[in-house]
mmCIF file of C-alpha atoms and ligand atoms in Angstrom:
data_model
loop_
_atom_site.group_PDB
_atom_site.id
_atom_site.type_symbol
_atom_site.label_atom_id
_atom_site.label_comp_id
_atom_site.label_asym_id
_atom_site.label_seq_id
_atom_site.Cartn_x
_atom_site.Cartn_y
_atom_site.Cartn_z
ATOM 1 C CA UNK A 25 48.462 81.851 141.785
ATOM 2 C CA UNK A 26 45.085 82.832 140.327
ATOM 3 C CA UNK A 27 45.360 86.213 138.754
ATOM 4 C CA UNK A 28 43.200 89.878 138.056
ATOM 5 C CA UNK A 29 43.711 93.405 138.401
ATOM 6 C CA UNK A 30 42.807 94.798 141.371
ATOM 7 C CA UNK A 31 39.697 96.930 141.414
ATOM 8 C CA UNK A 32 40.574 99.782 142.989
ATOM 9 C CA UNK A 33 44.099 101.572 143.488
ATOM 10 C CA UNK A 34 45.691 104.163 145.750
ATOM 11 C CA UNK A 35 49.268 105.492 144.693
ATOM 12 C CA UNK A 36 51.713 107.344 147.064
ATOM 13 C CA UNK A 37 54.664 109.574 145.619
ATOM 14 C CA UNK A 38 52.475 109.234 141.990
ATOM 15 C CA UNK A 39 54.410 112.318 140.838
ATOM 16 C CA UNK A 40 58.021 109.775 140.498
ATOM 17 C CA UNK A 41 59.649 108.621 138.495
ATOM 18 C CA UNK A 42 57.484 105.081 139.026
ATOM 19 C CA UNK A 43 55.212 106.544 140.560
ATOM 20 C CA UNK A 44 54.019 108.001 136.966
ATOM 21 C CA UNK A 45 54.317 104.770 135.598
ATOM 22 C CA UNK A 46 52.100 102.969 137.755
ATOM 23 C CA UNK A 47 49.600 105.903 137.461
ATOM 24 C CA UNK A 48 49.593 105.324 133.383
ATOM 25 C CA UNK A 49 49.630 101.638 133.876
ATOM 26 C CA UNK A 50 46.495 101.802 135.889
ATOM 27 C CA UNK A 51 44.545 103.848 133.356
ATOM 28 C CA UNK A 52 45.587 101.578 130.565
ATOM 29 C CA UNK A 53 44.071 98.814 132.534
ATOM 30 C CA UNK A 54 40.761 100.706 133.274
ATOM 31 C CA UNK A 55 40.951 100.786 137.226
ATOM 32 C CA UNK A 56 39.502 103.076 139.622
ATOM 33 C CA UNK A 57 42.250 104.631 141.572
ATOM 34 C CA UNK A 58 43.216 107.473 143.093
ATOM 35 C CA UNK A 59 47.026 109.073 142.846
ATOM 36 C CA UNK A 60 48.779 111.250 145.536
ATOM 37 C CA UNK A 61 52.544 112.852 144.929
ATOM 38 C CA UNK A 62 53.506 114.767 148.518
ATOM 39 C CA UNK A 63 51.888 118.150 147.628
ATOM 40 C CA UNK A 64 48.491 116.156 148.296
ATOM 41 C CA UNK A 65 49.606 113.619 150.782
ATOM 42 C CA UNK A 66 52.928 114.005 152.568
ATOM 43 C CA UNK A 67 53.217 110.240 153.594
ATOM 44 C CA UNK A 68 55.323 111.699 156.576
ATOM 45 C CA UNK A 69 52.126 112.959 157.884
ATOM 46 C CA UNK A 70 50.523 110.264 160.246
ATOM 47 C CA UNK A 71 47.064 112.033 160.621
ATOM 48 C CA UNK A 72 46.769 112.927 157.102
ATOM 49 C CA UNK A 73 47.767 109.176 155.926
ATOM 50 C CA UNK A 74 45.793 107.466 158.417
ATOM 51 C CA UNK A 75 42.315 109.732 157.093
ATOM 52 C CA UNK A 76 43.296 109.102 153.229
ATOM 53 C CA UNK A 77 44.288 105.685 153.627
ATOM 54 C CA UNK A 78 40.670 104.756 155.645
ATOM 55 C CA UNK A 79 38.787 107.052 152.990
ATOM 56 C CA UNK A 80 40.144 104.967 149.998
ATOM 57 C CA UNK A 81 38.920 101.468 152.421
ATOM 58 C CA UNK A 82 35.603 102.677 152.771
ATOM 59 C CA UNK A 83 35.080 103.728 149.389
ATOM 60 C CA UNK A 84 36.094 100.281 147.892
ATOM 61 C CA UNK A 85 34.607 98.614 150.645
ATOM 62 C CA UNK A 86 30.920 100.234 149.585
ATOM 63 C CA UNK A 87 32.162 99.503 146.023
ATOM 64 C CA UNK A 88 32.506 95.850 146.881
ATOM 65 C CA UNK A 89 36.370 96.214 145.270
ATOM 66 C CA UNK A 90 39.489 94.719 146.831
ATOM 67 C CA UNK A 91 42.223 97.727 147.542
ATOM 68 C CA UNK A 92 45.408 98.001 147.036
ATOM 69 C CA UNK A 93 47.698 100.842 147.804
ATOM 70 C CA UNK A 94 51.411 100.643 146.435
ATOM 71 C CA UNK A 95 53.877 102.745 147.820
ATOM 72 C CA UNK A 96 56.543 104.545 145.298
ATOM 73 C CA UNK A 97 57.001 107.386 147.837
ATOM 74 C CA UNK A 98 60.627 107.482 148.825
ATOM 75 C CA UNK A 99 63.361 110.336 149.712
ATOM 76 C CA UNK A 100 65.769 109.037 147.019
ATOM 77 C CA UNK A 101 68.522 111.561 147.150
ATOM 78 C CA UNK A 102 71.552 109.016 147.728
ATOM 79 C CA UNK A 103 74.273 111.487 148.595
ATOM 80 C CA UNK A 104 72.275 114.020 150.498
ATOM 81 C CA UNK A 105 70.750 111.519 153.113
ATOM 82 C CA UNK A 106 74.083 111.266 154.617
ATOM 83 C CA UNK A 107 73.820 114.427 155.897
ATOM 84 C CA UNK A 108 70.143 114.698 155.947
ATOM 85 C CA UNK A 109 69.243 111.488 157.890
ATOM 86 C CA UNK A 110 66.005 112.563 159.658
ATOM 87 C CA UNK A 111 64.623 113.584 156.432
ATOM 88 C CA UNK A 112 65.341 110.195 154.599
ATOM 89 C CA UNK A 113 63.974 108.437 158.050
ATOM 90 C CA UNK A 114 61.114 110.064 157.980
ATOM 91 C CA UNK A 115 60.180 109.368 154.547
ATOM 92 C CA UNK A 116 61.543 105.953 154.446
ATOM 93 C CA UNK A 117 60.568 104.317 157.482
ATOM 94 C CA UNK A 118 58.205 106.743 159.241
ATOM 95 C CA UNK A 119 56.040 106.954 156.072
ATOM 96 C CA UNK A 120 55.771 103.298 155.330
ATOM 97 C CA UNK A 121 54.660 102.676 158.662
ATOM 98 C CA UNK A 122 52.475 105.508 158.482
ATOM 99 C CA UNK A 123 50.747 104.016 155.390
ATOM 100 C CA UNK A 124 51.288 99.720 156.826
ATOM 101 C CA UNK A 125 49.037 100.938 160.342
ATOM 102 C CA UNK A 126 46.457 102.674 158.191
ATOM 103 C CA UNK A 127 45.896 99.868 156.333
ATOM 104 C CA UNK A 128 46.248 97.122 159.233
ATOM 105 C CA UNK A 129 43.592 99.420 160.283
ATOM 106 C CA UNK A 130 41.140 99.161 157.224
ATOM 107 C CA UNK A 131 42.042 96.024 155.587
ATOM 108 C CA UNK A 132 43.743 97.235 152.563
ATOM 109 C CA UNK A 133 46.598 95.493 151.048
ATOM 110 C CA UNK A 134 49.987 97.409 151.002
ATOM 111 C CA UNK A 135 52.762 97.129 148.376
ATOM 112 C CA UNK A 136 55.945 99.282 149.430
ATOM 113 C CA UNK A 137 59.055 99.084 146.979
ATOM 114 C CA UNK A 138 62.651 99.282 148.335
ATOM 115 C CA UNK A 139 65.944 98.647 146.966
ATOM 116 C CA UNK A 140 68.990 96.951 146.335
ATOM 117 C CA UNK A 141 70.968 99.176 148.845
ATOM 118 C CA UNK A 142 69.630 97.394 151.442
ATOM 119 C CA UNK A 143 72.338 94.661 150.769
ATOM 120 C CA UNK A 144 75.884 95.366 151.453
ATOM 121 C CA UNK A 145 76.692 95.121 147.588
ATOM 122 C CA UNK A 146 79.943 92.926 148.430
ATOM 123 C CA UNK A 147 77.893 89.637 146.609
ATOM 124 C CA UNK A 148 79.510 87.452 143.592
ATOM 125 C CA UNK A 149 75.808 86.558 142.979
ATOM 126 C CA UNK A 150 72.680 87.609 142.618
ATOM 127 C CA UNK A 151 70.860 88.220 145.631
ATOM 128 C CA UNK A 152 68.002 86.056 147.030
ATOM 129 C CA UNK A 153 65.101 87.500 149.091
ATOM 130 C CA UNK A 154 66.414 85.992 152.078
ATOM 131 C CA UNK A 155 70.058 86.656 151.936
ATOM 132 C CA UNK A 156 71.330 88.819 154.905
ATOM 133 C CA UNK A 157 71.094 92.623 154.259
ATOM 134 C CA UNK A 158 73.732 95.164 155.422
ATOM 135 C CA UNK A 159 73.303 98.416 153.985
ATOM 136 C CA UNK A 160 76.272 100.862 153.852
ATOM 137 C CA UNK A 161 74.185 104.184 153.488
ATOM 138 C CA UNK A 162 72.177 105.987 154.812
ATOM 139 C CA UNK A 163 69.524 105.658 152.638
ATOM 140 C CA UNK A 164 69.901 102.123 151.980
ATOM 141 C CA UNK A 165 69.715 102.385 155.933
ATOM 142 C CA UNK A 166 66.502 104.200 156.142
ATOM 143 C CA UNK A 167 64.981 101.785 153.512
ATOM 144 C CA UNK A 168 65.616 98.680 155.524
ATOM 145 C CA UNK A 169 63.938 100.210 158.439
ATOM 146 C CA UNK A 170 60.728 100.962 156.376
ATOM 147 C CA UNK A 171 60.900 97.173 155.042
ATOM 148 C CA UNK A 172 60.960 96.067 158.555
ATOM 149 C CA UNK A 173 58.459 98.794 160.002
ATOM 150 C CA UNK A 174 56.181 97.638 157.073
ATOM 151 C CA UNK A 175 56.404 93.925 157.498
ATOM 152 C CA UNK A 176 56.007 94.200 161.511
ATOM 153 C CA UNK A 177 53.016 96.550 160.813
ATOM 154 C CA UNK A 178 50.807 94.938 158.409
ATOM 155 C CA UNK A 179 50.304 90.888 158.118
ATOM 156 C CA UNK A 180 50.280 90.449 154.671
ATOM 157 C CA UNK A 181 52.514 93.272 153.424
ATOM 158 C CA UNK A 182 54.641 92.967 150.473
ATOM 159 C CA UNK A 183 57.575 94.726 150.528
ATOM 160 C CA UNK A 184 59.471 94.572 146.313
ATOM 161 C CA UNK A 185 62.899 95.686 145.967
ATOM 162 C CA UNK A 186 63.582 96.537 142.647
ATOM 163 C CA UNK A 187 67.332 98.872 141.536
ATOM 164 C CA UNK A 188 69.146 101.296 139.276
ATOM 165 C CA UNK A 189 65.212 102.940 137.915
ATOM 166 C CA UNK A 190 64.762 104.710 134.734
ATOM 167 C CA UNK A 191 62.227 106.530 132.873
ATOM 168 C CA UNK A 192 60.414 109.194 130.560
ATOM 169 C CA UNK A 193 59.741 110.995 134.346
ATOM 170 C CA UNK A 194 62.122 112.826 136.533
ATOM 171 C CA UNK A 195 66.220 112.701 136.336
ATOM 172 C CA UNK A 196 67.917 109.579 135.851
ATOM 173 C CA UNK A 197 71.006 107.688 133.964
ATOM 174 C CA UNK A 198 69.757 107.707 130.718
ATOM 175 C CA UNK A 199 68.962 111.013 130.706
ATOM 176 C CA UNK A 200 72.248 112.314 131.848
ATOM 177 C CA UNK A 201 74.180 110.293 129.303
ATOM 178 C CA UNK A 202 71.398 111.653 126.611
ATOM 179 C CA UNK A 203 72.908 115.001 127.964
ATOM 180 C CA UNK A 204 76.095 114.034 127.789
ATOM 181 C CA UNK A 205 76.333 112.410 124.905
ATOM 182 C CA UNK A 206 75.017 115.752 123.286
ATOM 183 C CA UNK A 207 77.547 118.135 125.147
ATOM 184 C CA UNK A 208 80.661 116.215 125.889
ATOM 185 C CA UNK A 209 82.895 114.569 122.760
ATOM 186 C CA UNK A 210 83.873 111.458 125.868
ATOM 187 C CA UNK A 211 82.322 110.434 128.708
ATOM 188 C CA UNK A 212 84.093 108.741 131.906
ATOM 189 C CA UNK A 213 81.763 105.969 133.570
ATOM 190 C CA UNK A 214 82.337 103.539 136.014
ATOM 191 C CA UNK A 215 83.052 99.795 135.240
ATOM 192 C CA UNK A 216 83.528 98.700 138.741
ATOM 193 C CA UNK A 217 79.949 98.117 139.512
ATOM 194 C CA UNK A 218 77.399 95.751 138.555
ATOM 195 C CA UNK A 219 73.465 95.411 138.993
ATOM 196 C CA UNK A 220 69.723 95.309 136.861
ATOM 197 C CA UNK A 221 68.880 98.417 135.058
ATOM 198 C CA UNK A 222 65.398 98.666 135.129
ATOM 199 C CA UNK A 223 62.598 100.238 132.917
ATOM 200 C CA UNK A 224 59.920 102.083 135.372
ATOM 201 C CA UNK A 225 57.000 101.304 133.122
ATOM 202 C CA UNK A 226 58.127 97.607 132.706
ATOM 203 C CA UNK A 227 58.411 97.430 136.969
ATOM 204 C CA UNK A 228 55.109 99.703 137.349
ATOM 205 C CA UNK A 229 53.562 96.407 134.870
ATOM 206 C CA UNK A 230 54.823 94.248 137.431
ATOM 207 C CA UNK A 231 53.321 95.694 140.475
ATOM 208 C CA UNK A 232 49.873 95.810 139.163
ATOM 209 C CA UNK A 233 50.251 91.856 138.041
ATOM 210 C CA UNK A 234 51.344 91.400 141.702
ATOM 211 C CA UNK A 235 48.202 93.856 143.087
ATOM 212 C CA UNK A 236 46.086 91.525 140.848
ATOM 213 C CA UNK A 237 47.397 88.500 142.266
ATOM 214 C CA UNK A 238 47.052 86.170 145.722
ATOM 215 C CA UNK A 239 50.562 85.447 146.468
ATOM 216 C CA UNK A 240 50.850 85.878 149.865
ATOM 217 C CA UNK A 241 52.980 88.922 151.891
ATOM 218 C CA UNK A 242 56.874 89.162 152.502
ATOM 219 C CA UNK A 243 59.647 90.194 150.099
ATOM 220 C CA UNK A 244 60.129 90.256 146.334
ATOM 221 C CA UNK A 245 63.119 91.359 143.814
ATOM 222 C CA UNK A 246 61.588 92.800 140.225
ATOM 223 C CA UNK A 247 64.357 94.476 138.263
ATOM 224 C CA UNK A 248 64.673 94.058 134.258
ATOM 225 C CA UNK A 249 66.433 90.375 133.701
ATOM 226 C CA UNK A 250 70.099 90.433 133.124
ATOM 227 C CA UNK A 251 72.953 92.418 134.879
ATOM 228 C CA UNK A 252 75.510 94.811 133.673
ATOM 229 C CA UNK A 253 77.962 97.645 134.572
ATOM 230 C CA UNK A 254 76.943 101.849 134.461
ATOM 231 C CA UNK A 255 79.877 101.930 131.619
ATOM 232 C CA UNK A 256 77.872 98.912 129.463
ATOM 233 C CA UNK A 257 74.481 100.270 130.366
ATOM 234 C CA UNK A 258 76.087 103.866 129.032
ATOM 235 C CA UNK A 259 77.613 102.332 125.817
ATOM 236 C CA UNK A 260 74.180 100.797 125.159
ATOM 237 C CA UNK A 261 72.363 104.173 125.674
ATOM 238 C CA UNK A 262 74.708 105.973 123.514
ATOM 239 C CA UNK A 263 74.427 103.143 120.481
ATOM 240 C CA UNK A 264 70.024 104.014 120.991
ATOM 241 C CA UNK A 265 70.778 107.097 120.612
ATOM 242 C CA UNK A 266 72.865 106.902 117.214
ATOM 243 C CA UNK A 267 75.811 107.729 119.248
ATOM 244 C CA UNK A 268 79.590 105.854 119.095
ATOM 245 C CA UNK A 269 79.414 104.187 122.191
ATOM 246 C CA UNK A 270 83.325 104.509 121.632
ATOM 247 C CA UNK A 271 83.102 107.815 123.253
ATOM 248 C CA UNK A 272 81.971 106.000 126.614
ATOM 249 C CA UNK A 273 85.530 105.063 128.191
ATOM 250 C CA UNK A 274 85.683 103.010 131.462
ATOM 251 C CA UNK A 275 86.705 104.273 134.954
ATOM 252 C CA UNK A 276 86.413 103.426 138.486
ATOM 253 C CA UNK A 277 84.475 104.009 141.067
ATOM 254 C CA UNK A 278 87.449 106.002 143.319
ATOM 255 C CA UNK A 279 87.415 108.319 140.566
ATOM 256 C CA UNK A 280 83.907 109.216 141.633
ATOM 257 C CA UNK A 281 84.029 109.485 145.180
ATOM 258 C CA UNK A 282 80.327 110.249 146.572
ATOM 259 C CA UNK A 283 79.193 110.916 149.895
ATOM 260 C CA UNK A 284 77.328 108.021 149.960
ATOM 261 C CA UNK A 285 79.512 104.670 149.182
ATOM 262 C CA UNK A 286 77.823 102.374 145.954
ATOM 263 C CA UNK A 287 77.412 98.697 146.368
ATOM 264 C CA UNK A 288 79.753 97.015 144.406
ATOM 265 C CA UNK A 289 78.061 94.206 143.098
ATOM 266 C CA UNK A 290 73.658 94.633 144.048
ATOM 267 C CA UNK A 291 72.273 92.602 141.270
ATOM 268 C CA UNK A 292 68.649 90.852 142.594
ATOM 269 C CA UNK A 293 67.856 87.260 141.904
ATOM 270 C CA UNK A 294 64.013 87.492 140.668
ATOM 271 C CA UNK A 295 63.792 83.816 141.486
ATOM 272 C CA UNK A 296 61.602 84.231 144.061
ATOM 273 C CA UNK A 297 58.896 86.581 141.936
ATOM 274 C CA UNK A 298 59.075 83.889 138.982
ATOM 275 C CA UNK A 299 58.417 81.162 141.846
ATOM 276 C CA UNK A 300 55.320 83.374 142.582
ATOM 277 C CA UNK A 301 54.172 82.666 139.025
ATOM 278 C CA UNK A 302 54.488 86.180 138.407
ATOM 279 C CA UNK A 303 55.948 87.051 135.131
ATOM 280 C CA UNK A 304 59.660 87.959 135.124
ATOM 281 C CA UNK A 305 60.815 91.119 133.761
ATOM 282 C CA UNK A 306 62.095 91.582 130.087
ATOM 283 C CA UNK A 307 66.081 91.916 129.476
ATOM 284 C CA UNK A 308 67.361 95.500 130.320
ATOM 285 C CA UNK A 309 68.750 95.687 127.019
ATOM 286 C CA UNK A 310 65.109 94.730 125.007
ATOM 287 C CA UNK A 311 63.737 97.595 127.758
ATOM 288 C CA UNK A 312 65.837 100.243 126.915
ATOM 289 C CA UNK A 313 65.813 99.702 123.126
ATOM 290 C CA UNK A 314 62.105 99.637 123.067
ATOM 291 C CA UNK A 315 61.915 102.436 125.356
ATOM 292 C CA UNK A 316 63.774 105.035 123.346
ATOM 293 C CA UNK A 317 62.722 103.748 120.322
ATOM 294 C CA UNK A 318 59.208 104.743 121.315
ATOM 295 C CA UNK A 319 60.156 107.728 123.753
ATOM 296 C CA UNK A 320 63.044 109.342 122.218
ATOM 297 C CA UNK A 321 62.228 112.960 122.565
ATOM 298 C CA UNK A 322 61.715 111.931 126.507
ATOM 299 C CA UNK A 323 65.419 111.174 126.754
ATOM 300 C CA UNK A 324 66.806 113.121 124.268
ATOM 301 C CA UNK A 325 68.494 116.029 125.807
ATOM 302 C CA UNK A 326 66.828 119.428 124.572
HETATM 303 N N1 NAP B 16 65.638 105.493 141.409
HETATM 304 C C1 NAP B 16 66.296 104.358 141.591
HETATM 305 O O1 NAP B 16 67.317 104.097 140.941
HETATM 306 C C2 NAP B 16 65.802 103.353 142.589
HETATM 307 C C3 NAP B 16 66.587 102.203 142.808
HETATM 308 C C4 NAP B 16 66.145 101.264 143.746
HETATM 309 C C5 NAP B 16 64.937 101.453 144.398
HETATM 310 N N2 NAP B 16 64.219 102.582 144.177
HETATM 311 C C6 NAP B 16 62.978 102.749 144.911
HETATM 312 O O2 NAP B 16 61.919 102.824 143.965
HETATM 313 C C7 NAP B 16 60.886 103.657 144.491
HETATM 314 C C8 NAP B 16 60.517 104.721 143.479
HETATM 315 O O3 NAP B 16 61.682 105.500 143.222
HETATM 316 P P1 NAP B 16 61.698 106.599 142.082
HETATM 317 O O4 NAP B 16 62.919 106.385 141.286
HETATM 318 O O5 NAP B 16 60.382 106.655 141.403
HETATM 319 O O6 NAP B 16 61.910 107.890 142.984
HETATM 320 P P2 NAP B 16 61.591 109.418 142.665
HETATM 321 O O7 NAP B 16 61.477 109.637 141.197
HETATM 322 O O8 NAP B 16 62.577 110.195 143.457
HETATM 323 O O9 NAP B 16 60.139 109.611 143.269
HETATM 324 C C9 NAP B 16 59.912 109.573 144.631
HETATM 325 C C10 NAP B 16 58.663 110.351 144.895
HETATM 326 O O10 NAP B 16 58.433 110.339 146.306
HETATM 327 C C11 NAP B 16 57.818 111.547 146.608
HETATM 328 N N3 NAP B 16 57.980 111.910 148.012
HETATM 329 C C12 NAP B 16 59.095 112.321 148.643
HETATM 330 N N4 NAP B 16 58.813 112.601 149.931
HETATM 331 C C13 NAP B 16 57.492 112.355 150.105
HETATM 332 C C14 NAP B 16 56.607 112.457 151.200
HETATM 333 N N5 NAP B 16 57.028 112.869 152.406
HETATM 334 N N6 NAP B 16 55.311 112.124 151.020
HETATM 335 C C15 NAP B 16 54.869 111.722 149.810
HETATM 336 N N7 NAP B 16 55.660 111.596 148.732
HETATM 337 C C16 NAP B 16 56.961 111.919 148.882
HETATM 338 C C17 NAP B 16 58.498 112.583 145.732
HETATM 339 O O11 NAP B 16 57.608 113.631 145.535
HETATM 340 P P3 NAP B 16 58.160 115.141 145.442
HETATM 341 O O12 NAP B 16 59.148 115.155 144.363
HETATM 342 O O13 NAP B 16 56.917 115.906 145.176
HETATM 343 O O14 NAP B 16 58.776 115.440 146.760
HETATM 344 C C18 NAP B 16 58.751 111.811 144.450
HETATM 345 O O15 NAP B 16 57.775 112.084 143.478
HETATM 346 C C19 NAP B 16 61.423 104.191 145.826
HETATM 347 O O16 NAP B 16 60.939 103.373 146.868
HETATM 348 C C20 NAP B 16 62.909 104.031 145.719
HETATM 349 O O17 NAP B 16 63.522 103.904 146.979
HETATM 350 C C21 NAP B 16 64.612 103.527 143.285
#
């Protein structure tokens, strides 16, 4: 795999929680790009893709530049899409293929990022690129369907699941047990489910190496190395945060019944993105204590 940054970016749903990330990545690496959350491109929109998308070729083409857009666009709101399912189909498959055809169109490469859901989340081990999927939501539904309209749409397209996100940006786990932690003396958390916390910035790293790079199209797992449960990955926030993790106690996950079923067990083999020669994400734990060490007021509840 020979290896640079690409020279010229486009970002979809930049306004994310990775989204952000790969926004600040690419202006610590000095590239010309260009970043859209929905207010300025709805990714839903096929006219208004298809213009921006060509726009962005034709500048880089005149620039001499390769292009790369990567997707971090996504209706994310687990519970609600089961009762919202045209809304999370049209912004996870409809969009994707939106953006794949406006690139087949232009020549521009496409990186779209999906997610462990896509799996049934019944696995005892970590799973490979090409083990059979099987989602049980609807959102892990709609997300295979963008994968596939994505793959069919553009030769070349690389489609990286990564899971269980986290960040200074938007709402996530660490910021709810930073909440907690501050407002509750115990906290309940399930133990009954396993998978790869991962660091936005550390994943938003990764996609640019993989912009940078030639390895060629299909599907790739990036999540922080290592695997653990919410209730561990809770304890461990709690100890950054000077907190007793002892007031983090175990339960399961029928004490927390959700619209949406969680996959049991949706840890992601990176086995395949090492084999690329790309560089495999840090431990979860290293991530998270370097995160809030340098972050803290970003996850510190207020
Ligand atoms: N969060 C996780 O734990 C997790 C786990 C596995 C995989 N993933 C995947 O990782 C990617 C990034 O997720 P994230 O955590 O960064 O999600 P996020 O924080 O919810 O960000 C998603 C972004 O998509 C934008 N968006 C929604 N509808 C749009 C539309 N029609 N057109 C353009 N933009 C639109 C949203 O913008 P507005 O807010 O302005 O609507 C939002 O900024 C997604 O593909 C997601 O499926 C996430």
């Amino acid at each position: 795999m020979t290896s640079s940054i690409p020279s010229r970016l486009l970002v979809t749903g930049a306004r994310g929680q990775l989204g952000t990330e790969v926004v600040a990545a690419a202006t610590a690496a000095g590239l010309t790009y260009a970043a859209h959350g929905s207010r300025e491109l709805d990714i839903t929109d096929v006219d208004a893709v298809t213009a921006t998308v060509a726009d962005f070729g034709r500048a880089a083409d005149e620039a001499g530049q390769s292009a790369v857009l990567i997707n971090a666009a996504a209706y994310t709101a687990v519970d609600a899409a089961e009762s919202d399912r045209d809304a999370a189909y049209a912004v996870n498959a409809t969009g994707p293929q939106n953006l794949a055809r406006a690139c087949a169109a232009c020549g521009v490469r496409l990186i779209h990022v999906s997610t462990d859901y896509v799996f049934p989340g019944d696995g005892r081990r970590p799973y490979e690129i090409d083990d059979p999927t099987g989602p049980r939501s609807v959102y892990g539904a709609s997300k295979l369907a963008g994968e596939q309209a994505v793959l069919a749409s553009l030769a070349g397209a690389q489609v990286v699941r990564t899971a269980w996100v986290w960040g200074t940006t938007g709402a996530n786990f660490v910021k709810t047990m930073a909440a907690l932690a501050a407002s509750r003396p115990t906290v309940d958390v399930v133990d009954d489910q396993r998978g790869s916390p991962t660091y936005a910035a550390d994943l938003a790293a990764g996609l640019l190496e993989l912009a940078g790079s030639d390895v060629p199209g299909g599907v790739l797992h990036a999540t922080n190395a290592g695997e653990t449960t919410w209730y561990e990955f809770a304890r461990a926030i709690f100890a950054e945060l000077g907190e007793d993790p002892g007031r983090v106690h175990p339960t399961t996950s029928d004490k927390f019944l959700r619209p949406a079923p969680r996959p049991a067990y949706s840890v992601l083999s990176g086995a395949a993105w090492a084999a690329a020669g790309l560089n495999p994400l840090r431990p979860w734990r290293v991530a998270l204590a370097d995160a809030m060490a340098r972050s803290a007021d970003a996850f510190r509840a207020r």
